[in-house]
Tab-separated table of C-alpha atoms and ligand atoms in Angstrom:
chain	number	residue	atom	x	y	z
H	1	MET	CA	81.133	-8.506	-3.309
H	2	ARG	CA	81.888	-8.572	-6.981
H	3	LEU	CA	80.214	-6.523	-9.695
H	4	THR	CA	80.213	-7.518	-13.340
H	5	THR	CA	78.822	-4.997	-15.800
H	6	VAL	CA	77.007	-7.268	-18.251
H	7	GLY	CA	75.361	-4.458	-20.219
H	8	THR	CA	76.366	-0.796	-19.982
H	9	GLY	CA	74.355	0.726	-22.823
H	10	THR	CA	70.804	1.699	-23.613
H	11	ILE	CA	68.164	1.074	-26.232
H	12	SER	CA	70.106	3.458	-28.489
H	13	LEU	CA	71.982	0.407	-29.705
H	14	TRP	CA	75.731	0.699	-29.898
H	15	PRO	CA	78.366	-1.905	-30.738
H	16	GLY	CA	79.911	-3.363	-27.625
H	17	ARG	CA	77.263	-2.111	-25.210
H	18	GLY	CA	74.318	-4.264	-24.218
H	19	CYS	CA	71.188	-2.892	-22.554
H	20	ALA	CA	71.171	-2.427	-18.780
H	21	SER	CA	72.321	-5.472	-16.822
H	22	HIS	CA	74.696	-5.836	-13.874
H	23	LEU	CA	75.587	-8.972	-11.936
H	24	VAL	CA	76.372	-8.758	-8.225
H	25	GLU	CA	77.899	-11.774	-6.519
H	26	ALA	CA	77.655	-11.629	-2.719
H	27	GLY	CA	78.024	-14.750	-0.600
H	28	ASP	CA	75.674	-17.322	-2.140
H	29	VAL	CA	73.601	-14.623	-3.869
H	30	ARG	CA	73.855	-14.097	-7.637
H	31	LEU	CA	71.834	-10.952	-8.165
H	32	LEU	CA	71.061	-9.409	-11.538
H	33	LEU	CA	70.399	-5.699	-11.280
H	34	ASP	CA	68.182	-5.130	-14.321
H	35	CYS	CA	67.827	-7.557	-17.164
H	36	GLY	CA	67.758	-5.670	-20.449
H	37	PRO	CA	67.668	-7.211	-23.927
H	38	GLY	CA	70.773	-9.282	-24.578
H	39	THR	CA	71.445	-10.130	-20.930
H	40	ALA	CA	71.033	-13.883	-21.388
H	41	VAL	CA	73.260	-14.280	-24.424
H	42	ASN	CA	75.802	-11.773	-23.100
H	43	MET	CA	76.141	-13.692	-19.841
H	44	ALA	CA	76.762	-16.861	-21.805
H	45	ARG	CA	79.223	-15.099	-24.104
H	46	LEU	CA	81.135	-13.693	-21.121
H	47	GLY	CA	81.291	-17.063	-19.412
H	48	LEU	CA	79.101	-15.860	-16.542
H	49	ASP	CA	76.981	-18.336	-14.625
H	50	TRP	CA	73.575	-17.440	-16.088
H	51	TRP	CA	72.200	-20.730	-14.803
H	52	GLY	CA	73.138	-19.821	-11.233
H	53	VAL	CA	71.298	-16.496	-10.955
H	54	THR	CA	69.379	-16.532	-7.667
H	55	HIS	CA	67.751	-13.069	-7.729
H	56	VAL	CA	66.724	-10.528	-10.371
H	57	ALA	CA	65.966	-6.970	-9.228
H	58	LEU	CA	64.294	-4.619	-11.708
H	59	THR	CA	64.633	-0.868	-11.200
H	60	HIS	CA	61.738	0.138	-13.481
H	61	PHE	CA	59.739	-1.097	-16.426
H	62	HIS	CA	61.461	0.497	-19.412
H	63	LEU	CA	62.172	-2.295	-21.849
H	64	ASP	CA	65.938	-1.697	-21.912
H	65	HIS	CA	65.940	-2.829	-18.256
H	66	ILE	CA	63.525	-5.780	-18.343
H	67	GLY	CA	63.392	-7.184	-21.868
H	68	ASP	CA	65.407	-10.374	-21.337
H	69	LEU	CA	63.649	-11.620	-18.219
H	70	PRO	CA	61.346	-13.898	-20.249
H	71	ALA	CA	64.361	-15.122	-22.238
H	72	LEU	CA	66.200	-16.106	-19.065
H	73	VAL	CA	63.161	-17.905	-17.644
H	74	PHE	CA	62.702	-19.732	-20.955
H	75	ALA	CA	66.380	-20.699	-20.919
H	76	TRP	CA	66.127	-21.978	-17.343
H	77	ARG	CA	63.270	-24.221	-18.491
H	78	HIS	CA	64.564	-25.435	-21.823
H	79	ALA	CA	68.282	-24.809	-22.318
H	80	ARG	CA	69.447	-27.956	-20.544
H	81	ARG	CA	68.249	-31.539	-20.402
H	82	GLU	CA	67.271	-31.093	-16.752
H	83	PRO	CA	65.264	-27.904	-16.212
H	84	ARG	CA	66.203	-25.569	-13.414
H	85	ASN	CA	64.827	-26.480	-10.028
H	86	ALA	CA	66.591	-23.881	-7.913
H	87	PRO	CA	64.322	-21.103	-6.662
H	88	LEU	CA	64.385	-17.644	-8.178
H	89	VAL	CA	63.363	-14.419	-6.454
H	90	LEU	CA	62.202	-11.600	-8.711
H	91	LEU	CA	62.290	-8.210	-7.022
H	92	GLY	CA	61.068	-4.906	-8.311
H	93	PRO	CA	58.871	-1.899	-7.663
H	94	VAL	CA	55.109	-2.035	-7.202
H	95	GLY	CA	53.726	-3.363	-10.483
H	96	THR	CA	56.266	-6.154	-10.908
H	97	ALA	CA	53.695	-8.885	-10.218
H	98	ALA	CA	51.238	-7.313	-12.676
H	99	LEU	CA	53.977	-7.053	-15.289
H	100	LEU	CA	54.691	-10.756	-15.018
H	101	GLU	CA	50.991	-11.624	-15.115
H	102	ARG	CA	50.532	-9.624	-18.320
H	103	TRP	CA	53.618	-11.073	-19.899
H	104	GLY	CA	52.419	-14.531	-18.891
H	105	ALA	CA	49.017	-13.894	-20.471
H	106	ALA	CA	50.750	-13.084	-23.747
H	107	LEU	CA	53.597	-15.605	-23.722
H	108	GLY	CA	52.218	-18.507	-21.703
H	109	ASP	CA	51.811	-19.803	-18.177
H	110	TRP	CA	55.410	-20.997	-18.187
H	111	LEU	CA	56.492	-17.484	-17.283
H	112	THR	CA	54.538	-17.304	-14.037
H	113	ILE	CA	54.649	-21.051	-13.302
H	114	PRO	CA	58.092	-21.848	-14.650
H	115	GLY	CA	58.545	-25.257	-13.022
H	116	PHE	CA	60.923	-23.973	-10.375
H	117	PRO	CA	59.953	-21.959	-7.304
H	118	LEU	CA	59.424	-18.336	-8.346
H	119	THR	CA	58.826	-15.694	-5.707
H	120	ILE	CA	57.914	-12.128	-6.637
H	121	VAL	CA	58.766	-9.430	-4.108
H	122	GLU	CA	57.542	-5.895	-4.680
H	123	VAL	CA	60.207	-4.197	-2.623
H	124	PRO	CA	58.942	-1.716	-0.043
H	125	LEU	CA	60.747	1.603	-0.097
H	126	GLU	CA	63.430	2.245	2.493
H	127	MET	CA	62.989	-1.163	4.158
H	128	PRO	CA	65.824	-3.668	3.797
H	129	VAL	CA	64.840	-7.017	2.284
H	130	ALA	CA	66.984	-10.042	3.113
H	131	LEU	CA	68.171	-11.870	-0.008
H	132	ALA	CA	70.148	-14.203	2.264
H	133	ASP	CA	71.192	-14.094	5.910
H	134	ASP	CA	74.140	-11.910	4.942
H	135	VAL	CA	72.855	-9.970	1.919
H	136	HIS	CA	70.294	-7.169	2.106
H	137	LEU	CA	68.663	-5.049	-0.575
H	138	THR	CA	67.054	-1.656	0.020
H	139	ALA	CA	65.072	0.365	-2.523
H	140	ARG	CA	64.555	4.099	-2.783
H	141	HIS	CA	62.410	6.019	-5.243
H	142	VAL	CA	64.274	8.017	-7.896
H	143	PRO	CA	62.913	10.568	-10.385
H	144	HIS	CA	62.687	8.779	-13.732
H	145	THR	CA	59.323	7.008	-14.046
H	146	ASP	CA	56.608	6.735	-11.398
H	147	GLU	CA	57.861	3.351	-10.245
H	148	SER	CA	61.629	3.862	-10.610
H	149	VAL	CA	63.885	2.863	-7.745
H	150	ALA	CA	67.559	2.839	-6.879
H	151	TYR	CA	68.979	-0.098	-4.954
H	152	SER	CA	71.495	-0.517	-2.173
H	153	VAL	CA	73.078	-3.954	-1.727
H	154	GLU	CA	74.837	-4.696	1.541
H	155	HIS	CA	77.042	-7.668	2.326
H	156	ASP	CA	79.824	-8.288	4.806
H	157	GLY	CA	80.146	-4.630	5.775
H	158	ARG	CA	80.318	-3.512	2.140
H	159	ARG	CA	77.716	-1.488	0.274
H	160	LEU	CA	77.005	-1.096	-3.429
H	161	VAL	CA	74.466	1.486	-4.599
H	162	TYR	CA	72.925	1.346	-8.090
H	163	THR	CA	70.975	4.392	-9.190
H	164	GLY	CA	69.050	2.660	-11.975
H	165	ASP	CA	67.788	5.345	-14.331
H	166	THR	CA	67.359	8.646	-12.556
H	167	GLY	CA	67.236	12.369	-13.012
H	168	VAL	CA	68.822	14.737	-10.533
H	169	ASP	CA	67.645	14.088	-6.979
H	170	GLU	CA	69.278	16.361	-4.431
H	171	SER	CA	68.869	13.806	-1.628
H	172	LEU	CA	70.167	10.746	-3.498
H	173	GLY	CA	73.778	11.521	-2.609
H	174	ALA	CA	72.992	11.502	1.100
H	175	TRP	CA	71.209	8.159	0.696
H	176	ALA	CA	74.259	6.686	-1.015
H	177	ALA	CA	76.708	8.381	1.364
H	178	GLY	CA	79.903	6.500	2.014
H	179	CYS	CA	79.084	3.479	-0.118
H	180	ASP	CA	81.963	1.403	-1.399
H	181	LEU	CA	80.808	1.440	-4.994
H	182	LEU	CA	78.331	3.834	-6.578
H	183	LEU	CA	77.061	2.449	-9.882
H	184	ALA	CA	75.445	5.479	-11.459
H	185	GLU	CA	73.706	6.030	-14.722
H	186	CYS	CA	75.379	8.591	-16.955
H	187	SER	CA	73.250	8.980	-20.027
H	188	LEU	CA	73.791	12.158	-21.987
H	189	PRO	CA	76.276	15.024	-22.430
H	190	ASP	CA	75.702	18.151	-20.382
H	191	ALA	CA	74.551	19.989	-23.496
H	192	MET	CA	71.739	17.421	-23.928
H	193	ALA	CA	70.575	17.353	-20.294
H	194	ILE	CA	66.983	16.207	-19.625
H	195	PRO	CA	65.157	15.860	-16.279
H	196	THR	CA	64.974	12.049	-16.348
H	197	HIS	CA	68.661	11.184	-16.805
H	198	LEU	CA	72.083	12.274	-15.562
H	199	THR	CA	74.922	14.001	-17.387
H	200	PRO	CA	78.621	13.681	-16.500
H	201	ALA	CA	78.524	16.905	-14.473
H	202	GLN	CA	75.433	15.689	-12.616
H	203	CYS	CA	77.134	12.341	-11.934
H	204	GLY	CA	80.108	14.221	-10.570
H	205	ALA	CA	77.856	16.270	-8.302
H	206	LEU	CA	76.131	13.088	-7.114
H	207	ALA	CA	79.477	11.510	-6.294
H	208	ALA	CA	80.619	14.681	-4.528
H	209	ALA	CA	77.558	14.392	-2.289
H	210	ALA	CA	77.823	10.624	-1.786
H	211	GLN	CA	81.630	10.356	-1.470
H	212	PRO	CA	81.765	6.714	-2.573
H	213	ALA	CA	85.039	4.827	-2.493
H	214	ARG	CA	84.573	4.412	-6.239
H	215	LEU	CA	82.177	5.778	-8.843
H	216	VAL	CA	81.325	3.501	-11.759
H	217	VAL	CA	79.248	5.018	-14.561
H	218	THR	CA	76.992	2.985	-16.835
H	219	HIS	CA	73.969	3.424	-19.165
H	220	MET	CA	75.822	5.559	-21.694
H	221	TYR	CA	73.984	6.828	-24.778
H	222	PRO	CA	76.008	7.064	-28.022
H	223	PRO	CA	76.622	10.853	-27.801
H	224	LEU	CA	78.926	10.117	-24.839
H	225	GLU	CA	81.124	7.753	-26.855
H	226	GLY	CA	84.498	9.284	-27.491
H	227	MET	CA	84.136	11.868	-24.735
H	228	ASP	CA	86.591	11.899	-21.836
H	229	LEU	CA	84.027	11.093	-19.162
H	230	ARG	CA	86.597	10.764	-16.401
H	231	ALA	CA	87.687	14.342	-17.058
H	232	GLU	CA	84.104	15.618	-17.353
H	233	ILE	CA	83.129	13.963	-14.079
H	234	GLY	CA	86.477	14.760	-12.501
H	235	ALA	CA	85.773	18.469	-12.848
H	236	HIS	CA	83.085	17.972	-10.169
H	237	TRP	CA	84.549	15.172	-8.057
H	238	ALA	CA	88.145	14.225	-7.407
H	239	GLY	CA	87.602	10.580	-6.460
H	240	GLU	CA	88.077	7.414	-8.503
H	241	VAL	CA	85.912	7.195	-11.613
H	242	VAL	CA	85.492	4.042	-13.673
H	243	VAL	CA	83.746	4.345	-17.030
H	244	ALA	CA	82.166	0.928	-17.348
H	245	ARG	CA	82.243	-1.193	-20.448
H	246	ASP	CA	80.515	-4.499	-20.898
H	247	ALA	CA	82.200	-7.390	-19.094
H	248	LEU	CA	84.075	-5.282	-16.563
H	249	ARG	CA	84.602	-7.106	-13.262
H	250	LEU	CA	85.146	-5.078	-10.114
H	251	ASP	CA	85.554	-6.162	-6.520
H	252	CYS	CA	83.598	-4.116	-4.046
Y	301	LIG	ZN1	64.462	4.157	-18.082
Y	302	LIG	ZN1	67.421	2.946	-19.334
């Protein structure tokens, strides 16, 4: 598997960090984990194959995680002489189909009937969904919004876990235990801790419970800029820590 961090920031806009978006390449699957504002243009800017995305998985419905989905669909219809005809699978929590219906009512039928096969899957919790014969996605609820989920992606004996946005959940580490790459949100300094996001110390504690081969932190708010996050996290976990930036490519 390969992970590319397309957007590692939040809606607190910051130069060099797009809103939440992460591309996972696994076998024939090109999976976008969240699709925040700027995803489409950032993929193009980074030379990523935005045309070839096969699956989009939303973790929750905050705009910094979903805002560019209509832009991508519009691009797949209109950006090239021949519109896309490859199927797309949109995955997300319960409410994903209603979200698209409402967006379609406002923006036009093209969103729900885009001219290429569009399948919406509201992912059941704790039940693996096959994205391909050799790629599986599993969702788990996390404490952020009512619908928020974390995802586990498995391919070829490897496992990547993405927390999405989450507050502290004492059992999340056990769920992610032993994964090869833990992509965790790390939003605010410890002094600004809130129940719906993680701080560096809380990320470190999560990694200590999960023991991933590698911890990659994303979703940084501006107060974290300039801080030594590897040291802050390292005080709670001795393993490898990668502080993501946009356009980082990591094999998993
Ligand atoms: Zn959120
Ligand atoms: Zn967010």
